[in-house]
XYZ file of C-alpha atoms in Angstrom:
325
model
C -7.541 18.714 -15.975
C -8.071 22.105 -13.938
C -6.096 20.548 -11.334
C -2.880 20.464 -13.585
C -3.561 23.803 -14.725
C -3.859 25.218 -11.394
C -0.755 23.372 -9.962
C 1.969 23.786 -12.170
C 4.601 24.558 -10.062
C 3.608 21.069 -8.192
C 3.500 18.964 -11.075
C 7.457 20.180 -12.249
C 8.442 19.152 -8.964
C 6.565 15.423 -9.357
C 8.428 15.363 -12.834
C 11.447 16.619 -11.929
C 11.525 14.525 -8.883
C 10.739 11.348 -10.744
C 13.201 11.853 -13.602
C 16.216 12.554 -11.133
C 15.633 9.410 -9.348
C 15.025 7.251 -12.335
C 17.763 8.405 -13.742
C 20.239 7.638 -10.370
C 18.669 4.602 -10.397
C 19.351 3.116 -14.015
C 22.341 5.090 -14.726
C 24.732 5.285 -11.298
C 23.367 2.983 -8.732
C 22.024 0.215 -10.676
C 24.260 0.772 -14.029
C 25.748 -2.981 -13.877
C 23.600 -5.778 -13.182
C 23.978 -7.115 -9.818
C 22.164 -9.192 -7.232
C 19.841 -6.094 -4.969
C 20.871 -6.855 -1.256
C 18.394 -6.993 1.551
C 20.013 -3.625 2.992
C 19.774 -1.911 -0.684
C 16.523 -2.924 -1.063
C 15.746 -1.591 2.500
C 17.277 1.564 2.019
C 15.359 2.072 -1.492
C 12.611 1.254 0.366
C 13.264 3.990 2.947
C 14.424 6.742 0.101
C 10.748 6.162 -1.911
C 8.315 6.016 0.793
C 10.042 9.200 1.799
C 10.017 11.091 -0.996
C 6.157 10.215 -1.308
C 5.570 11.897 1.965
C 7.767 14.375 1.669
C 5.711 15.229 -1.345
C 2.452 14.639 0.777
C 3.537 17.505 2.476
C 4.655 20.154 -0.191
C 0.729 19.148 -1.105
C -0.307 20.065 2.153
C 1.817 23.348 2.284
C 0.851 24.228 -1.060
C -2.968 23.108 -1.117
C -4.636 22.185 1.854
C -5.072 19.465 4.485
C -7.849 17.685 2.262
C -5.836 17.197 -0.464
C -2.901 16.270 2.096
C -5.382 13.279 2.756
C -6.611 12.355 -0.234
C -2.758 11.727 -1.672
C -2.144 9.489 1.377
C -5.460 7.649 1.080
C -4.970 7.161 -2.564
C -0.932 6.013 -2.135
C -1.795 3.545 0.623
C -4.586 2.297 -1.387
C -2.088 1.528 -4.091
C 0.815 0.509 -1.687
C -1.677 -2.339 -0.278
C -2.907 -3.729 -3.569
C 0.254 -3.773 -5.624
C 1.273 -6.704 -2.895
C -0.497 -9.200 -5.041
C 1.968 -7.512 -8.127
C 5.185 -8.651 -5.316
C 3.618 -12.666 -5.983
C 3.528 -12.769 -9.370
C 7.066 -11.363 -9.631
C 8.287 -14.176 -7.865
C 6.008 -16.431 -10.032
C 8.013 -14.889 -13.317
C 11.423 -14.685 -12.332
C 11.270 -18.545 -10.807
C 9.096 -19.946 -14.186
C 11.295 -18.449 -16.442
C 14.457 -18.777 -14.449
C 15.284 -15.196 -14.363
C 19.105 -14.896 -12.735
C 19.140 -12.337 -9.318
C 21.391 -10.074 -10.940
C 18.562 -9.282 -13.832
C 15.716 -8.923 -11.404
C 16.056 -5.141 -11.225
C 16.436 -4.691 -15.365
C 13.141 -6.811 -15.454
C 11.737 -4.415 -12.995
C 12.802 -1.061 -13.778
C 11.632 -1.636 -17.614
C 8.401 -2.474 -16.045
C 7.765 0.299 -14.008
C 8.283 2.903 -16.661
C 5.655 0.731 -18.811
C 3.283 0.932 -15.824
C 3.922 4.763 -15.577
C 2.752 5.598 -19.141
C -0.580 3.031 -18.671
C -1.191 4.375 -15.723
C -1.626 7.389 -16.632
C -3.761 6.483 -19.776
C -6.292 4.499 -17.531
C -5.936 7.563 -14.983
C -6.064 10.606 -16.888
C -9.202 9.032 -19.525
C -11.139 7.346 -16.346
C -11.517 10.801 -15.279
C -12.751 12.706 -18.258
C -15.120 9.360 -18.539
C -16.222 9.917 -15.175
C -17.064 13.785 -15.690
C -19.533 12.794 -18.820
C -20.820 10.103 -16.979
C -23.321 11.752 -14.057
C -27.092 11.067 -14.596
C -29.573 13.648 -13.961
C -29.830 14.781 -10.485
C -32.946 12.725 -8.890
C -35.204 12.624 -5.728
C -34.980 10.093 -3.205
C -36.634 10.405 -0.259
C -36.874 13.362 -0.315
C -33.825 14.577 -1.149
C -31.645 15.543 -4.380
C -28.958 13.251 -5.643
C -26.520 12.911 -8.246
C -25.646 9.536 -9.286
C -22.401 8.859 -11.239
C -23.322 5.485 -13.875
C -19.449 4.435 -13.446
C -18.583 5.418 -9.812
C -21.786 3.470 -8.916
C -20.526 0.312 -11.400
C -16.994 0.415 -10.113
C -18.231 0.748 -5.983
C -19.977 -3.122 -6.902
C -17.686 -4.713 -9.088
C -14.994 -3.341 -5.391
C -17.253 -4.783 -3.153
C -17.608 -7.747 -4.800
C -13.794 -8.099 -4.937
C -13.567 -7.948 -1.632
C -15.978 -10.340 -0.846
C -14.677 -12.717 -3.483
C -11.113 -11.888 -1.943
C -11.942 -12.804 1.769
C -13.423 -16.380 0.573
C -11.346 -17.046 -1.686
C -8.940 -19.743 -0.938
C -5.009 -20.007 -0.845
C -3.335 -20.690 -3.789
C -0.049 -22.303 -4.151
C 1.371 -21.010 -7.932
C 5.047 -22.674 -7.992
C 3.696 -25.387 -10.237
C 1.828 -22.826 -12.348
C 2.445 -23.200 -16.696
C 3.162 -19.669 -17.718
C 3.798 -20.655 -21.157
C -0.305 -21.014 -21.674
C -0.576 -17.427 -20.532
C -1.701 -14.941 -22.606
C 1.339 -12.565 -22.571
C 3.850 -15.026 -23.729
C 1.500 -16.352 -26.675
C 1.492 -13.018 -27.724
C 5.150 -12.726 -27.766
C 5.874 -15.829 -29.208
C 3.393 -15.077 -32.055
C 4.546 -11.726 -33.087
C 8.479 -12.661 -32.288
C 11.102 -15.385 -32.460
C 12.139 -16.214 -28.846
C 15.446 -17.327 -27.954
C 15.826 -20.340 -25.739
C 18.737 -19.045 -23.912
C 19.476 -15.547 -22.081
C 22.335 -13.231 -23.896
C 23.203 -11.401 -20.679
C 21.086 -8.349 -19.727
C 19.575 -7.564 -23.773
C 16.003 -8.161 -24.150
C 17.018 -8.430 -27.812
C 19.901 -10.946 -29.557
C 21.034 -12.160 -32.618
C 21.157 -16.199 -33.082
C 22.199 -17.826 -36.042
C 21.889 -14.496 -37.931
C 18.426 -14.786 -36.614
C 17.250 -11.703 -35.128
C 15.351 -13.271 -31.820
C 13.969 -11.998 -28.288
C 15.518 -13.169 -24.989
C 13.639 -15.139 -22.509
C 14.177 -11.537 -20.242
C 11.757 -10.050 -22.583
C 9.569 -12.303 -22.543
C 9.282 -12.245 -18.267
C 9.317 -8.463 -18.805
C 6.363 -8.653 -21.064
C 4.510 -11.021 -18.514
C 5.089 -8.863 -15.877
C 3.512 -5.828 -17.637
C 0.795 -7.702 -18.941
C 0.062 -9.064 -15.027
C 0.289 -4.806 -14.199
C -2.233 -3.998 -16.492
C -4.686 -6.564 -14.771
C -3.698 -5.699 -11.244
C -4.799 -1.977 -12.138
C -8.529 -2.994 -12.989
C -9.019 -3.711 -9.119
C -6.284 -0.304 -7.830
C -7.170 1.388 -10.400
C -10.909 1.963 -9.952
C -10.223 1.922 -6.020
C -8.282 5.294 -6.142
C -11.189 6.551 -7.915
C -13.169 6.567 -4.722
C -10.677 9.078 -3.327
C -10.509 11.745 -6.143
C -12.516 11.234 -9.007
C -11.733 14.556 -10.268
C -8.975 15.177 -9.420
C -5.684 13.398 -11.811
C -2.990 15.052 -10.168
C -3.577 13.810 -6.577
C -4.100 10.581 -8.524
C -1.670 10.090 -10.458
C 1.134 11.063 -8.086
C 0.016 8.858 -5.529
C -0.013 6.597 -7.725
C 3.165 6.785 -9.302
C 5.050 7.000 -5.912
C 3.154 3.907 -5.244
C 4.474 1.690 -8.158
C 8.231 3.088 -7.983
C 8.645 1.751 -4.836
C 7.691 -1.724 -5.635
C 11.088 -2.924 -7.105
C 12.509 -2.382 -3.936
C 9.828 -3.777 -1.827
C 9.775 -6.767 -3.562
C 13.757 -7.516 -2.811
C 13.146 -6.321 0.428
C 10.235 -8.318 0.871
C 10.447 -11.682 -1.753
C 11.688 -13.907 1.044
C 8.674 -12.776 3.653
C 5.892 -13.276 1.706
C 4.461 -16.439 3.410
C 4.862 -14.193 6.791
C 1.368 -12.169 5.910
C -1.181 -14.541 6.086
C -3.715 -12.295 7.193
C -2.907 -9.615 4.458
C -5.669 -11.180 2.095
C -8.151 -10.562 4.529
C -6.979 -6.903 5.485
C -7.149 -5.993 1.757
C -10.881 -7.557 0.906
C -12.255 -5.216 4.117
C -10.337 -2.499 2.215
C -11.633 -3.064 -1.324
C -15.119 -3.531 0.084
C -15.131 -0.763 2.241
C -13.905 1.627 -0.814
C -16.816 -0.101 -2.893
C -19.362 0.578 -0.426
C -18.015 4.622 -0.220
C -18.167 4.509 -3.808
C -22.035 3.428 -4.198
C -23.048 5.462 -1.267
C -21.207 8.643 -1.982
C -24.972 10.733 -3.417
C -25.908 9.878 -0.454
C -23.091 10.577 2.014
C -19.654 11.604 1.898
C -17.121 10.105 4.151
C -14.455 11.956 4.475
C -10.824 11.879 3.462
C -9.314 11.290 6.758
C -11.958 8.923 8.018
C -11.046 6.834 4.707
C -7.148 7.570 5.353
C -7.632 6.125 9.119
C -9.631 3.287 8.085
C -7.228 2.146 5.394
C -4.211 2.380 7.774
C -5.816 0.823 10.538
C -6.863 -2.059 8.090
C -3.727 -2.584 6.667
C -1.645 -2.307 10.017
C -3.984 -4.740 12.008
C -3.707 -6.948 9.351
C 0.175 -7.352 9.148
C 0.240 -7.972 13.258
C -2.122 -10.289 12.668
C -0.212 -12.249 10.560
C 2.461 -12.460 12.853
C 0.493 -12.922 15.763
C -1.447 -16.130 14.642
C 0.526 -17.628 11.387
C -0.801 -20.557 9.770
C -0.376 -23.498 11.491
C 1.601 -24.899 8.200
């Protein structure tokens, strides 16, 4: 929490920032319902990956180069994994039949969820990880500190990635998302209307107070969020595990940006083959600087160039040599 305290200034502008551009977004650009073009959704694209660097740099100006890197390494990080998140949206909005126009409602709702649980799992992983260092050791010859859930999260990473790179392709049109989880939930605790009442998430049938089939997608969608964070999540971790407000930001800048990638992206998702493979060499090579950081510390911009690197020659790759189907 020092962090915070000690960059004040830093985290009003993150709030500020955030707020102002949430607030465009629901309340002038996107106040009707519409169908997001390709050159909205680039330019939103463009606007949010700007600001995030933008405030890379006030972090550099204001802090130092290290920190600089760490915010990149950690927004990249995110950037890369919330792909899979671009899938399942897709996945929703086609199972439950989801008009264009409401994509964005869906989408913004679900965002500001995943900004208050990312911060829980942020903000608590660290004070866990603080109270969580064993007793500083020898081995061979030399003193180490070993952190029990650093060291748990670096396998359970690695073993992602592995899993990840074997792991075969999946084709998820056919896919029943009235088993999942989410929706049982819903349709336990609520009445669920069979048809959509334009953009409410709530409606009144029959004198029937009921929930829209929007709320349920919207529910799915944040309940998919919350298991797409236990692999980005732990990842970021490896960048700054004491640190929330490099963290967090990153973060954050990270997940506001995926509405518009996904418009800008939902028709080119069978273009990056080779993206599967780019991010299992990332999540392993994060798992494998988690479990040997006692032992050596790579730094910031080695992890920063590696992850970049990764992620670019992956994405040539895929257009290079697509699949032969």
């Amino acid at each position: 929490m020092d962090h915070l305290i000690n960059h004040p200034g830093l985290l009003g502008v993150f709030g500020v920032v955030v707020l102002v551009m949430l607030l465009l977004d629901l309340g002038v650009f996107n106040r009707h319902s519409h169908t997001v073009s390709t050159k909205e959704a680039l330019i939103w694209t463009v606007v949010w990956i700007g600001l995030a660097m933008c405030f890379s740099g006030v972090i550099y100006y204001y802090m130092d180069f290290e920190n600089f890197a760490r915010f990149q390494s950690a927004y990249w990080i995110e950037k890369a994994l919330s792909v899979d998140n671009l899938f399942v949206f897709i996945l929703v909005f086609t199972f439950f039949k989801v008009p264009k126009e409401l994509h964005h409602r869906v989408l913004f709702w679900g965002i500001i969820g995943a900004l208050v649980f990312r911060a829980i799992f942020i903000f608590a992983g660290v004070e866990v990880i603080n109270h969580t260092y064993l007793p500083i050791i020898e081995i061979f010859g030399r003193e180490v500190e070993i952190n029990a859930v650093l060291t748990v999260f670096g396998f359970f990473l690695l073993f992602s990635g592995i899993k990840s790179w074997f792991a075969k392709e999946e084709h998820h049109e056919d896919d029943d998302l009235s088993k999942n989880f989410a929706v049982r939930m819903v349709h336990k605790f609520f009445k669920v209307s069979d048809e959509y009442d334009g953009e409410k998430f709530f409606t009144v049938k029959n004198g029937v107070k009921m929930v829209t089939p929007l709320f349920v997608a919207l529910i799915v969608i944040e309940f998919t969020d919350l298991i797409f964070a236990v692999d980005s999540i732990p990842a970021i971790f490896a960048i700054a595990p004491d640190d929330p407000f490099i963290l967090y930001t990153s973060n954050i800048f990270a997940i506001l940006g995926l509405r518009s990638l996904y418009f800008l992206l939902a028709n080119f998702m069978d273009k990056f083959s080779k993206l599967k493979y780019g991010l299992a060499i990332i999540l392993s090579f994060i798992g494998i600087k988690m479990i040997i950081s006692p032992f050596y510390h790579i730094e910031s911009m080695v992890s920063l160039s590696v992850i970049g690197s990764v992620l670019l020659l992956s994405v040539v790759a895929s257009f290079l040599f697509p699949p032969k189907k």
